[in-house]
Coordinates of C-alpha atoms in Angstrom, one line a residue:
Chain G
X935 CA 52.2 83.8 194.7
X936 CA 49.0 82.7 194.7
X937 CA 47.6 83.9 191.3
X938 CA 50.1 81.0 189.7
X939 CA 47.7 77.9 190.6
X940 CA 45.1 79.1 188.7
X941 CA 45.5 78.0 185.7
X942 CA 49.0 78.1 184.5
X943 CA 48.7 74.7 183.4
X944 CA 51.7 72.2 183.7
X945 CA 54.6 72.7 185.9
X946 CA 57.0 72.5 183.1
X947 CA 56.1 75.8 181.7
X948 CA 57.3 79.1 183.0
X949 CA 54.8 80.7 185.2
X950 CA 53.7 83.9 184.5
X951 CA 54.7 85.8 187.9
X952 CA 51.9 88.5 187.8
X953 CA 48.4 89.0 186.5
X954 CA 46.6 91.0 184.2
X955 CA 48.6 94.1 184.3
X956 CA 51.8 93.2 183.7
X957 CA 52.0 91.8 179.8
X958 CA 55.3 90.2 179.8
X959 CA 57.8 91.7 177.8
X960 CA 60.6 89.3 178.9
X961 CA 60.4 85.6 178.6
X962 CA 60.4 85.4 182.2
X963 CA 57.3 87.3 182.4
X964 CA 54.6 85.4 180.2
X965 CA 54.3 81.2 180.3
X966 CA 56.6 79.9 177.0
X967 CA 53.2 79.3 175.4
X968 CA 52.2 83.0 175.3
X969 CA 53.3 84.9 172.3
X970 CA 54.5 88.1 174.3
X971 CA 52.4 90.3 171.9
X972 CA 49.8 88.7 173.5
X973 CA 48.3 90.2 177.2
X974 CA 46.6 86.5 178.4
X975 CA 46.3 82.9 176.7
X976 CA 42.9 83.6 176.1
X977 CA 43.3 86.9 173.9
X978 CA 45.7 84.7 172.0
X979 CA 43.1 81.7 171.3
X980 CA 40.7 84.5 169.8
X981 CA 42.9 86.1 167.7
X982 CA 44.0 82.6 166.3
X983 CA 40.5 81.6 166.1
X984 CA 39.1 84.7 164.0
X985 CA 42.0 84.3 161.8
X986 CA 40.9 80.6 161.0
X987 CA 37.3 82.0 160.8
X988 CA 38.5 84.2 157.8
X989 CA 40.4 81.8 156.0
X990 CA 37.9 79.0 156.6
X991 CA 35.7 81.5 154.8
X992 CA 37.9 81.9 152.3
X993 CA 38.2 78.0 151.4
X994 CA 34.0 78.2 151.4
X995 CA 34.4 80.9 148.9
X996 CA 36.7 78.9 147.0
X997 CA 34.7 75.8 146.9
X998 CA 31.8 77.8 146.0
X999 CA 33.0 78.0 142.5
X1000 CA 33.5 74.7 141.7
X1001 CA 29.7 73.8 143.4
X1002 CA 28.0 77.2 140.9
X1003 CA 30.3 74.9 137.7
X1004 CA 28.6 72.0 139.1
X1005 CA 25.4 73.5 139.3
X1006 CA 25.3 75.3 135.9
X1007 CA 26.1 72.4 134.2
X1008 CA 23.7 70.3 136.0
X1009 CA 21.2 72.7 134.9
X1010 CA 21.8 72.9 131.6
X1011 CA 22.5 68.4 130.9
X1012 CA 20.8 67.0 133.9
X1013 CA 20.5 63.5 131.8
X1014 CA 24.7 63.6 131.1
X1015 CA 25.2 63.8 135.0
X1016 CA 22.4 61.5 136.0
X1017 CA 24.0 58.5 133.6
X1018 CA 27.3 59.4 134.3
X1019 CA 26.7 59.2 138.3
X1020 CA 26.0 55.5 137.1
X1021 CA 30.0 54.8 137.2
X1022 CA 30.8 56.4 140.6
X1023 CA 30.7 53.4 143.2
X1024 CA 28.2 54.8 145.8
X1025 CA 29.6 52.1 148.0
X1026 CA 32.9 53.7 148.2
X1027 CA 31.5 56.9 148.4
X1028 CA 29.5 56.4 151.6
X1029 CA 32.3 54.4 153.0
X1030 CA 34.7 57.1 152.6
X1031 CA 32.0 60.0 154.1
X1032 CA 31.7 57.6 157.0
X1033 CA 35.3 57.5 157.4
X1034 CA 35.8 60.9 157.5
X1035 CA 32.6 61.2 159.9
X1036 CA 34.6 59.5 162.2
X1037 CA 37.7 61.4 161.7
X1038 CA 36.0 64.2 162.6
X1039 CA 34.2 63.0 165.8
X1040 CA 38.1 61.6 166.8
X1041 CA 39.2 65.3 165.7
X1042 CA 36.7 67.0 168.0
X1043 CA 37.7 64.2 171.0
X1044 CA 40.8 65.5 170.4
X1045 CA 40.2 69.2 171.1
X1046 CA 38.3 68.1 174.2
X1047 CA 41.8 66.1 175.0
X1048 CA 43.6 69.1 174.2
X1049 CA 41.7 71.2 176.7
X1050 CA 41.4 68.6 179.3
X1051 CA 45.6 67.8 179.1
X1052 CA 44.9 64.2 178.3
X1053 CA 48.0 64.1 176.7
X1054 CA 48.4 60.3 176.2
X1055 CA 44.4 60.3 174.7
X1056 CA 45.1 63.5 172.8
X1057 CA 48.0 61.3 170.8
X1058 CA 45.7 58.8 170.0
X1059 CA 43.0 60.5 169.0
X1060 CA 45.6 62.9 166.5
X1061 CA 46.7 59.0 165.3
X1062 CA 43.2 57.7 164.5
X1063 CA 42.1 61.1 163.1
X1064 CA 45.3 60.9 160.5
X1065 CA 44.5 57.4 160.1
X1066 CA 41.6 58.1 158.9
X1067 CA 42.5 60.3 156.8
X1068 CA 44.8 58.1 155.2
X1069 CA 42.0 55.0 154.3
X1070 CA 39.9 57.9 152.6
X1071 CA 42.8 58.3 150.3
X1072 CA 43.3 54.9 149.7
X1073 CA 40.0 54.6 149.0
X1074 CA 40.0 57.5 146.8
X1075 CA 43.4 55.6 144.9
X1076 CA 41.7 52.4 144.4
X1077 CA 38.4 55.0 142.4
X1078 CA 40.8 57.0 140.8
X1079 CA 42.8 54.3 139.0
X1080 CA 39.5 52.1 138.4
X1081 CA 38.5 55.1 136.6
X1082 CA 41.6 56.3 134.7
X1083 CA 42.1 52.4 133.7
X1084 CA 38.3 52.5 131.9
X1085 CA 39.3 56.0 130.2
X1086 CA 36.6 58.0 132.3
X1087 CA 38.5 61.0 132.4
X1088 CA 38.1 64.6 131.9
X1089 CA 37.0 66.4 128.8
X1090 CA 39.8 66.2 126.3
X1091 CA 40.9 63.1 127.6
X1092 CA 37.7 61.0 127.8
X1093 CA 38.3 57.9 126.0
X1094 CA 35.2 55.4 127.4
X1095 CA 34.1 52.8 125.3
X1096 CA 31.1 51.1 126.0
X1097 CA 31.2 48.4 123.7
X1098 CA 34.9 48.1 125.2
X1099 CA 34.4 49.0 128.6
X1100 CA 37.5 46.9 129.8
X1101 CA 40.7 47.9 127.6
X1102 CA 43.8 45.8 128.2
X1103 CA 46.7 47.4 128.6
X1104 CA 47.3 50.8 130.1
X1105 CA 49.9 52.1 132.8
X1106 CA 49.1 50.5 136.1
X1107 CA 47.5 53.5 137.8
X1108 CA 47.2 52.2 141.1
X1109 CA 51.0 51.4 141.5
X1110 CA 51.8 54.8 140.4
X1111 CA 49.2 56.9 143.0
X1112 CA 50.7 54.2 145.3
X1113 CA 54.3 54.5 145.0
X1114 CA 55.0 57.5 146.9
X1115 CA 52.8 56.2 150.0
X1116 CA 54.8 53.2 149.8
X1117 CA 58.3 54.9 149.6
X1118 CA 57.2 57.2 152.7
X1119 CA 55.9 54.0 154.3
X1120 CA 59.1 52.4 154.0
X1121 CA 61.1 55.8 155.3
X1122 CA 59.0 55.6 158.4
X1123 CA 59.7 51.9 159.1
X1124 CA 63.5 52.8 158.8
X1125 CA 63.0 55.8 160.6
X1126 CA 61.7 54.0 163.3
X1127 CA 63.9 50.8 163.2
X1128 CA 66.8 53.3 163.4
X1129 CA 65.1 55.3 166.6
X1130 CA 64.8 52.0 168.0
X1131 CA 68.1 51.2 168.0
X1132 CA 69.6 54.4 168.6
X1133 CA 67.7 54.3 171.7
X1134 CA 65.9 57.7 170.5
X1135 CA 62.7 57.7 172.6
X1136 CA 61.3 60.8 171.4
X1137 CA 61.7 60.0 167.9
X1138 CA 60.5 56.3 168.1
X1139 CA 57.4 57.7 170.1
X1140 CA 56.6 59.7 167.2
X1141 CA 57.5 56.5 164.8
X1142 CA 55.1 54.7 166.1
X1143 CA 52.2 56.2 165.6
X1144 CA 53.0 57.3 162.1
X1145 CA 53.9 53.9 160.9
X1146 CA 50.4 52.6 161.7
X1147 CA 49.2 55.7 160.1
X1148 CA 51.0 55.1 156.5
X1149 CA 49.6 51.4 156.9
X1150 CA 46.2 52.7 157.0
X1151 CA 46.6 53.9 152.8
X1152 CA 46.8 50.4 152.8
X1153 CA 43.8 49.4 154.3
X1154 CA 41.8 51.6 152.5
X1155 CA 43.3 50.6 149.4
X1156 CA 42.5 47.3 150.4
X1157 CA 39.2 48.0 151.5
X1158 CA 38.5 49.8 148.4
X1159 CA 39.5 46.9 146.5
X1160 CA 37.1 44.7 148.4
X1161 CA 34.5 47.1 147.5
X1162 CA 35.0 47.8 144.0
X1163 CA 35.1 44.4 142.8
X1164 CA 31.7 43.3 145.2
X1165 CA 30.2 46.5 143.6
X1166 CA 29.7 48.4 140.4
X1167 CA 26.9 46.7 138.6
X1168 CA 27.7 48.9 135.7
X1169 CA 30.4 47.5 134.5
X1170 CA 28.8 43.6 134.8
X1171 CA 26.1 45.2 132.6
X1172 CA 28.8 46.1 130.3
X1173 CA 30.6 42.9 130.3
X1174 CA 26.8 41.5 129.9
X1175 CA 26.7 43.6 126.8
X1176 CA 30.3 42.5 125.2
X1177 CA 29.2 38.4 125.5
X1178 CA 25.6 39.8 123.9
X1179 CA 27.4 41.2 120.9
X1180 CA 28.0 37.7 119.6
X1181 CA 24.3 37.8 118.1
X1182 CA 25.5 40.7 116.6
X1183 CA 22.9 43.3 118.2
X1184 CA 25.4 45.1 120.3
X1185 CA 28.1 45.9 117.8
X1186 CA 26.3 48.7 116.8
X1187 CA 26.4 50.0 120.3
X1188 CA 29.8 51.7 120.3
X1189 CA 29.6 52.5 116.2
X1190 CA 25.8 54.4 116.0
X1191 CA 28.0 55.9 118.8
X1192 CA 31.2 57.3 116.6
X1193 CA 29.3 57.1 113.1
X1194 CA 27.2 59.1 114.7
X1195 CA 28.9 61.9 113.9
X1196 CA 28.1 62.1 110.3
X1197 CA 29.4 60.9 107.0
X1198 CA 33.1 62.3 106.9
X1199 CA 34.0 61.2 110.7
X1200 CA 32.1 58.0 109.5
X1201 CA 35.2 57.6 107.4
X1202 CA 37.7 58.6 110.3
X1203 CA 36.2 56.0 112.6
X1204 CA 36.6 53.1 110.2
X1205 CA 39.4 51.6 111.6
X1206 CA 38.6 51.8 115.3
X1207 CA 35.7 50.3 113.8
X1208 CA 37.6 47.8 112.4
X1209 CA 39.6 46.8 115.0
X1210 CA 36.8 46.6 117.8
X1211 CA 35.4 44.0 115.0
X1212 CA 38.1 41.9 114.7
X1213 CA 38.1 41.6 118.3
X1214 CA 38.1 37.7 119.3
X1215 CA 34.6 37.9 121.0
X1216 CA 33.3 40.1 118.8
X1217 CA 34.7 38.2 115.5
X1218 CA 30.6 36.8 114.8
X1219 CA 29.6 40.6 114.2
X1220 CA 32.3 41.6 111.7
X1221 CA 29.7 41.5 108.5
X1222 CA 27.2 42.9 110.6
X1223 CA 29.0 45.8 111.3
X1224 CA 30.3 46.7 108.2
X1225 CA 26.8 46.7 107.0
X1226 CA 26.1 48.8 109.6
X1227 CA 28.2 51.3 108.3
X1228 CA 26.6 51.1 105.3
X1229 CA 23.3 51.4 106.3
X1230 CA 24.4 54.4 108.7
X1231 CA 25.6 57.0 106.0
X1232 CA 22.7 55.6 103.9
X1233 CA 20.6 56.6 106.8
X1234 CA 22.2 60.1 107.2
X1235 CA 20.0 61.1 103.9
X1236 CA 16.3 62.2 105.3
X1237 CA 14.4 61.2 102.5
X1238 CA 15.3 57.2 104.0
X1239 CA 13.2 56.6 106.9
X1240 CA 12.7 52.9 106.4
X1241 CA 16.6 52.6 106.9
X1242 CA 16.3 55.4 109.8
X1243 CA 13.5 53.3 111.6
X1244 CA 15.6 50.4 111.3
X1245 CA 19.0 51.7 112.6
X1246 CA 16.7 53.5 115.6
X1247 CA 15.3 50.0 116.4
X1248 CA 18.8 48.4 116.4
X1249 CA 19.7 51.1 118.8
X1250 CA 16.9 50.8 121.3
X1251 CA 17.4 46.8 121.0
X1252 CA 21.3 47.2 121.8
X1253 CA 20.5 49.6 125.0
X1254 CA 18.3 47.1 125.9
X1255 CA 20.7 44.3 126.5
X1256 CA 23.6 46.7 127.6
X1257 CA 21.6 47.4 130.8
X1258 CA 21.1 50.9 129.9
X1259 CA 23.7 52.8 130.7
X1260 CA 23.2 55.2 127.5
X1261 CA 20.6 57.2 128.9
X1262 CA 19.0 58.5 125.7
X1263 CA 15.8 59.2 126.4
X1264 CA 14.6 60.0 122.1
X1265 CA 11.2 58.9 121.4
X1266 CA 10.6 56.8 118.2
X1267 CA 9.5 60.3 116.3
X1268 CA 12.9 61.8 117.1
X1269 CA 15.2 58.5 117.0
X1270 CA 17.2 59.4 114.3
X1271 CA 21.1 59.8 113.5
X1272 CA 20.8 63.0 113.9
X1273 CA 19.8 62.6 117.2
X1274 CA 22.4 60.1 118.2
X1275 CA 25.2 62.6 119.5
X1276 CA 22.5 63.6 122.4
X1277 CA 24.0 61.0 124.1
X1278 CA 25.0 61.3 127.2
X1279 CA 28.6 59.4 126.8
X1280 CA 29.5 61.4 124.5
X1281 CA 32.5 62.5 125.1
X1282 CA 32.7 66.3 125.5
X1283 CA 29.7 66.0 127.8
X1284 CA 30.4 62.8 129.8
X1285 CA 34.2 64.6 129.7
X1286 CA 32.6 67.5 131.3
X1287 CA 30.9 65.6 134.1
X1288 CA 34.2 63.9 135.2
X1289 CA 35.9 67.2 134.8
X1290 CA 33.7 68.4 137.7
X1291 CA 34.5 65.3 139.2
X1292 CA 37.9 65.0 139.7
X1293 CA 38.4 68.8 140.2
X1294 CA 36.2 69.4 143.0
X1295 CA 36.9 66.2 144.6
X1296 CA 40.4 66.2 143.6
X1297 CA 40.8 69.8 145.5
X1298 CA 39.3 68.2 148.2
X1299 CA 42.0 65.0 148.1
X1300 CA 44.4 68.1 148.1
X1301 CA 42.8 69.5 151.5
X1302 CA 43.0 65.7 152.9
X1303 CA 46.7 66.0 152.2
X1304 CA 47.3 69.1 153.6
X1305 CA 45.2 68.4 156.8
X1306 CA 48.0 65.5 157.1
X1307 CA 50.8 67.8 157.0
X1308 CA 49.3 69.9 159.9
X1309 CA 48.2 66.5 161.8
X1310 CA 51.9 65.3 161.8
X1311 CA 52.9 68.3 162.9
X1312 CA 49.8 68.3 165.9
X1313 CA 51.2 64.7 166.9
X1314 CA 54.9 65.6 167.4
X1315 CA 53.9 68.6 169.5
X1316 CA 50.9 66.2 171.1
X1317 CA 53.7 63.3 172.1
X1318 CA 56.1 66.3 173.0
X1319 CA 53.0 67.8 175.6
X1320 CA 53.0 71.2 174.3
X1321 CA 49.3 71.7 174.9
X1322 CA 47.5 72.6 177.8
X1323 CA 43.9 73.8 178.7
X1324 CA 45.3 77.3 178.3
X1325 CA 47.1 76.4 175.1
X1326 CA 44.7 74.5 173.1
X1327 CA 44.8 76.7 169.9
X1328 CA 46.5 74.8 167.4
X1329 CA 44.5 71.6 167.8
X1330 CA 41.5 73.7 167.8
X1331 CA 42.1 75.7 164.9
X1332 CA 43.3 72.4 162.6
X1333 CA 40.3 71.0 164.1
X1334 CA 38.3 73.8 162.2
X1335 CA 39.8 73.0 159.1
X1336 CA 39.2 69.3 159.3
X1337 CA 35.8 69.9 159.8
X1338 CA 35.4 72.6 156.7
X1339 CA 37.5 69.4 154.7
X1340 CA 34.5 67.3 156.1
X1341 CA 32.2 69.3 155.6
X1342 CA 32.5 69.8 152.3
X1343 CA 32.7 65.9 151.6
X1344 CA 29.6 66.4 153.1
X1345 CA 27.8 68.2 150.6
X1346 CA 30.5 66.4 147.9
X1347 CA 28.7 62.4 148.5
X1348 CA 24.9 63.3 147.8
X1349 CA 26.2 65.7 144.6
X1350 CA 28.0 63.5 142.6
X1351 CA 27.3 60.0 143.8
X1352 CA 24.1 60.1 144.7
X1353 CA 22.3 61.2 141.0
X1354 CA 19.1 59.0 140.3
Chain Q
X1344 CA 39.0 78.4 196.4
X1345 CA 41.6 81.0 196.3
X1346 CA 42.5 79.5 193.1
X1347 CA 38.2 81.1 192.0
X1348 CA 38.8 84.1 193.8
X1349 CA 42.7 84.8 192.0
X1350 CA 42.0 83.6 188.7
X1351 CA 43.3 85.5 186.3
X1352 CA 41.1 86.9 183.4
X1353 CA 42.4 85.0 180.0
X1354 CA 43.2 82.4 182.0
X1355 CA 41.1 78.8 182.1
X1356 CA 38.8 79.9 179.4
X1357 CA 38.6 76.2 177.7
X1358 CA 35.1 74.5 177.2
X1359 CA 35.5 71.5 176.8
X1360 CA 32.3 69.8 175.3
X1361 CA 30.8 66.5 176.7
X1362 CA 31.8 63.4 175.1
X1363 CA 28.1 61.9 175.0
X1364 CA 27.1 64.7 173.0
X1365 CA 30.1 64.3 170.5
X1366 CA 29.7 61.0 170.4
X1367 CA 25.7 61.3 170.2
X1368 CA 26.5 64.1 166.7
X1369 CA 28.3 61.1 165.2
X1370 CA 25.3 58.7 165.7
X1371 CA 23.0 61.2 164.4
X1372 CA 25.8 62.2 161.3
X1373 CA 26.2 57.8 160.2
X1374 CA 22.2 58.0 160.3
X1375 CA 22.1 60.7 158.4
X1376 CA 24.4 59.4 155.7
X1377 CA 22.3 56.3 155.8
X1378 CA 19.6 58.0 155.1
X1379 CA 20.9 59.8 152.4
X1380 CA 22.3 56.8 150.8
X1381 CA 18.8 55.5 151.1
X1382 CA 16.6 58.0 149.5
X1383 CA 18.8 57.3 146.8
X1384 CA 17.1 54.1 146.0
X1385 CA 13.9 56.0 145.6
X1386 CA 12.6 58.1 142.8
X1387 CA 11.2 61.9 144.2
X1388 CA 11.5 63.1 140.9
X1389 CA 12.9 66.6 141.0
X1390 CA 12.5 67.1 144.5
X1391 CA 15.6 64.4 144.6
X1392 CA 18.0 67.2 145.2
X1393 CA 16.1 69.2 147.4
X1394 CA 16.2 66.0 149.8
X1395 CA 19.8 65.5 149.4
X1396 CA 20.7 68.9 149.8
X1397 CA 18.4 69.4 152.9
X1398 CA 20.0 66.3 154.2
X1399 CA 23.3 67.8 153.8
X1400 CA 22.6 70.9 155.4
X1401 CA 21.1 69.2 158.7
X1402 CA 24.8 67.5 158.7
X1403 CA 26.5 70.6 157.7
X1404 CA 24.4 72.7 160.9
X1405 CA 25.2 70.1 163.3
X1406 CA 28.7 69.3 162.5
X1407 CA 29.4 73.1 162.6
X1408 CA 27.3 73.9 166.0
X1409 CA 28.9 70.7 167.6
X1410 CA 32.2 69.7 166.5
X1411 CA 33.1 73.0 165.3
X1412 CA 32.1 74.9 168.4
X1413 CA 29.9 77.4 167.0
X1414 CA 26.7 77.1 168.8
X1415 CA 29.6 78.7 171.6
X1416 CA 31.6 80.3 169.8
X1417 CA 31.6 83.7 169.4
X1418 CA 29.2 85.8 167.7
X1419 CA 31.6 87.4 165.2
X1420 CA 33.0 84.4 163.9
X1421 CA 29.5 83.3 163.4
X1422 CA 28.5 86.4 161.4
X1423 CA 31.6 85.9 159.3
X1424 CA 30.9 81.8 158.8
X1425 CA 27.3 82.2 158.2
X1426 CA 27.9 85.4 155.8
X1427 CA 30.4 82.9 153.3
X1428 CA 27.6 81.0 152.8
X1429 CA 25.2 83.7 151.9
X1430 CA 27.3 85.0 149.4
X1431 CA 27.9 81.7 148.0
X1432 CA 23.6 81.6 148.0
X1433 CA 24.3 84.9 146.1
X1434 CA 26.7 83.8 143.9
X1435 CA 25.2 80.6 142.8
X1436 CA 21.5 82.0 142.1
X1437 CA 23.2 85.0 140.3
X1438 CA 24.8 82.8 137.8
X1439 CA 22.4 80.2 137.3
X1440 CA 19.6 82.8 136.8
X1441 CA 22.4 84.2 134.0
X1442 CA 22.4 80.6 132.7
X1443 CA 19.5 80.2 132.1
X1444 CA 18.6 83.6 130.6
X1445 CA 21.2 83.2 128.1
X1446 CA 20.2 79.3 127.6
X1447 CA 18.8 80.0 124.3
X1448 CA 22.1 81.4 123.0
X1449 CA 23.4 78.0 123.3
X1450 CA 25.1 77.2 120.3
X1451 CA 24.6 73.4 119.8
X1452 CA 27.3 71.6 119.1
X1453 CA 26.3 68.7 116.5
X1454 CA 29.4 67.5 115.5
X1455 CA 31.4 66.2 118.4
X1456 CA 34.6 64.9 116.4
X1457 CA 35.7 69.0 116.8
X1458 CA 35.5 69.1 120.0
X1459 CA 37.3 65.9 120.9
X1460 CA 39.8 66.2 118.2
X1461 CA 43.1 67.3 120.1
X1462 CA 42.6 64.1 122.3
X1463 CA 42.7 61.9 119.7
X1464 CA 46.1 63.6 118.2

């Protein structure tokens, strides 16, 4: 039969015994490959292919709403988003957009692999794409711990303190977003270890690649570690701001902050006032601020605007030597008490920000995860050979959704890191 | 030759892009990035985001023509790729245009203890 060379990929699979016409309707008619709905491979790819079209669509639509939140409350606080912006490391950011850059030019290797039956170079290029894909979440660990250990959380939960920007204590966040990469890290060692001495070839083939690719978590982690602690100038500032509170200007930082609020929260803040007072480093200031107090609910009445003028120049002095990272941008005219709580840490706006934050790129953390599930899956059937230039679909079609996933990173980076 | 002349339609229908050019979209997508991390540094005032987001889109384009195979692909799934993003164009104006007709009906919110209160029980 001469039709049967002509593309009827590897040997191994059944070869479809005649053309066009005949649509198999028994296994022996169609290669294994071929769903027998199907007449040919290629009327098979399409159909796959337009049905990732529409649910990639689908995901844009989803996405979309989180990007119209972002963008209507951008609109309406574009000073809360530019100061909080301040605490996402843009290092790690561009780091991790880079790594998934790559992920997806090893993705799109891949596909060519696929079509080209590279099988060996299709494996690795699966393994590096997953890998990938595994030091963006690492990366992504080492942020979201860093974060949950200052209290930059979501609204509701928002608990940053600038004047104590470094609380002690706390669950170890990091060991808790790492101990289930860790247990499935050990299962694969054992997994393989076992395969090994089973004599399981398949399985250890499979192993092998996967080991490397639970390591990688690691290596981001690692290389997120590197980064955070070489980076963040925020938080020096704040650390800047903590040893300046010894001549007492600073204090008043983090309590114009909560007394802020007016006379009877004044009263509910006393003891958190109190405490960050008697605070070791901060045990010069403890007068000062309890004057402070004083002089805040004094200032509260409007008739006092020698006492206001003073407690908005004790403000503007403290920003000073905290580096700024209260973005209040009140004129002398309008620097009053009343217009402390514009401020852009306060908590149900800054709460807001990070809301956006961790959903949109916690959904996309979610999408990572799932593109590993399918990837796994790819590999096995990659080390097992299943793919040929006529059966290509499933690499292509995960391939799609890696790139959506990347994509939308793309557009992720510049939105939230990159606010000046 | 007889392998041209007998091959079967839906058969060999793969196109398999050149690996300079994927690998040339990756150089261009890392300068790109560098760029944008760049610009960063420098104040445009409120054309910031208009740079960003035209930056993004150049990446978006090419990572979707090249590594996505849509410059090949077919015309349909184009439409229906394309047509997402319109209606997310829609959807966003519509609602920001909303938000800022019914800015003014803000109600302010002076007294921020209310609003954080459950966190702090």
């Amino acid at each position: 039969m001469a039709t049967t060379d002509a593309g009827l990929a590897s040997d191994a699979h059944e070869q479809p015994g005649h053309g066009h016409s005949d649509h198999g309707h028994g296994d022996h008619d169609h290669p294994s490959y071929l769903a027998h709905h199907f007449d040919t491979p290629e009327q098979q790819f399409d159909s796959g292919k337009l049905g990732m079209w529409l649910f990639l669509v689908t995901e844009v639509l989803f996405f979309s709403g989180m990007f119209c939140a972002y963008a209507i409350f951008r609109a309406w606080r574009p000073e809360v988003f530019e100061g909080c912006s301040q605490f996402l490391n843009t290092k790690l950011g561009a780091i991790n957009t880079g790594v998934l850059l790559f992920s997806s030019f090893t993705m799109a290797w891949g596909v060519r692999c696929a079509q080209k039956e590279q099988h060996k170079l299709l494996t690795v290029m699966l393994a590096t794409t997953l890998s990938c894909a595994t030091v963006f979440l690492g990366v992504k660990a080492i942020e979201y711990s860093h974060k949950w250990h200052l209290g930059l959380l979501p609204a509701g939960l928002f608990s940053y303190d600038p004047s104590n920007p470094h609380p002690v204590g706390g669950p170890n966040y990091l060991a808790y977003i790492c101990a289930p990469f860790v247990a499935i890290t050990i299962g694969v060692a054992i997994w393989l270890v076992v395969s090994f001495l089973r004599g399981a070839k398949f399985q250890l083939e499979c192993a092998k690649p996967l080991l490397v690719v639970c390591l990688c978590f690691f290596v981001g982690v690692g290389l997120g570690t590197i980064l955070e602690s070489g980076g963040e100038e925020g938080h020096h500032e704040d650390d800047h701001a903590v040893v300046a509170s010894t001549d007492g200007a600073a204090p008043e930082h983090g309590e114009a902050h909560s007394h802020a609020d007016g006379d009877e929260h004044a009263e509910h803040e006393e003891p958190a006032a109190e405490a960050v007072a008697s605070l070791p480093a901060a045990g010069a200031m403890s007068n000062d601020s309890a004057d402070l107090a004083v002089l805040e609910r004094l200032a509260t009445d409007a008739t006092n605007t020698g006492l206001q003028d003073e407690l908005a120049a004790r403000k503007a002095q403290s920003e000073r030597s905290s580096g700024g990272i209260l973005y209040d941008v009140s004129d002398d005219a309008s620097a009053t008490v009343a217009s402390a709580p514009e401020n852009v840490l306060r908590p149900s706006r800054a709460g807001v920000f990070f809301s956006i934050y961790y959903c949109m790129t916690g959904i996309h953390a979610i999408h990572i995860l799932a593109g590993i599930g399918v990837l796994v899956w790819l590999l096995v059937r990659s080390i097992r050979m299943d793919f040929n230039r006529n059966y290509f679909g499933p690499v292509d079609y995960v391939g799609l959704y890696w790139h959506i996933v990347d994509m939308i990173w793309i557009y992720l980076f510049p939105l939230m890191y990159l606010i000046r | 030759m007889s392998a041209h002349e007998n091959a079967q339609e839906g058969y060999d229908f793969a196109h398999p892009l050149p690996l300079p050019l994927l690998a040339g979209t990756f150089l261009v997508l890392t300068l790109l990035t560098v760029l944008t991390v760049a610009q960063a540094s420098f104040n445009f005032g409120s054309l910031d985001v208009l740079i960003v987001m035209v930056i993004a889109t150049i990446k978006a384009v090419l990572v979707g023509a090249i590594f996505m195979h849509l410059a090949w692909d077919k015309p349909f799934n184009i439409i229906c790729f394309i047509g997402s993003f319109v209606f997310v164009g829609l959807f966003i104006m519509a609602t920001l245009f909303d938000s800022r007709q019914t800015a003014k009906d803000d109600i302010p919110v002076t007294d921020d203890a209310v609003v954080s209160a459950p966190a702090e029980l």
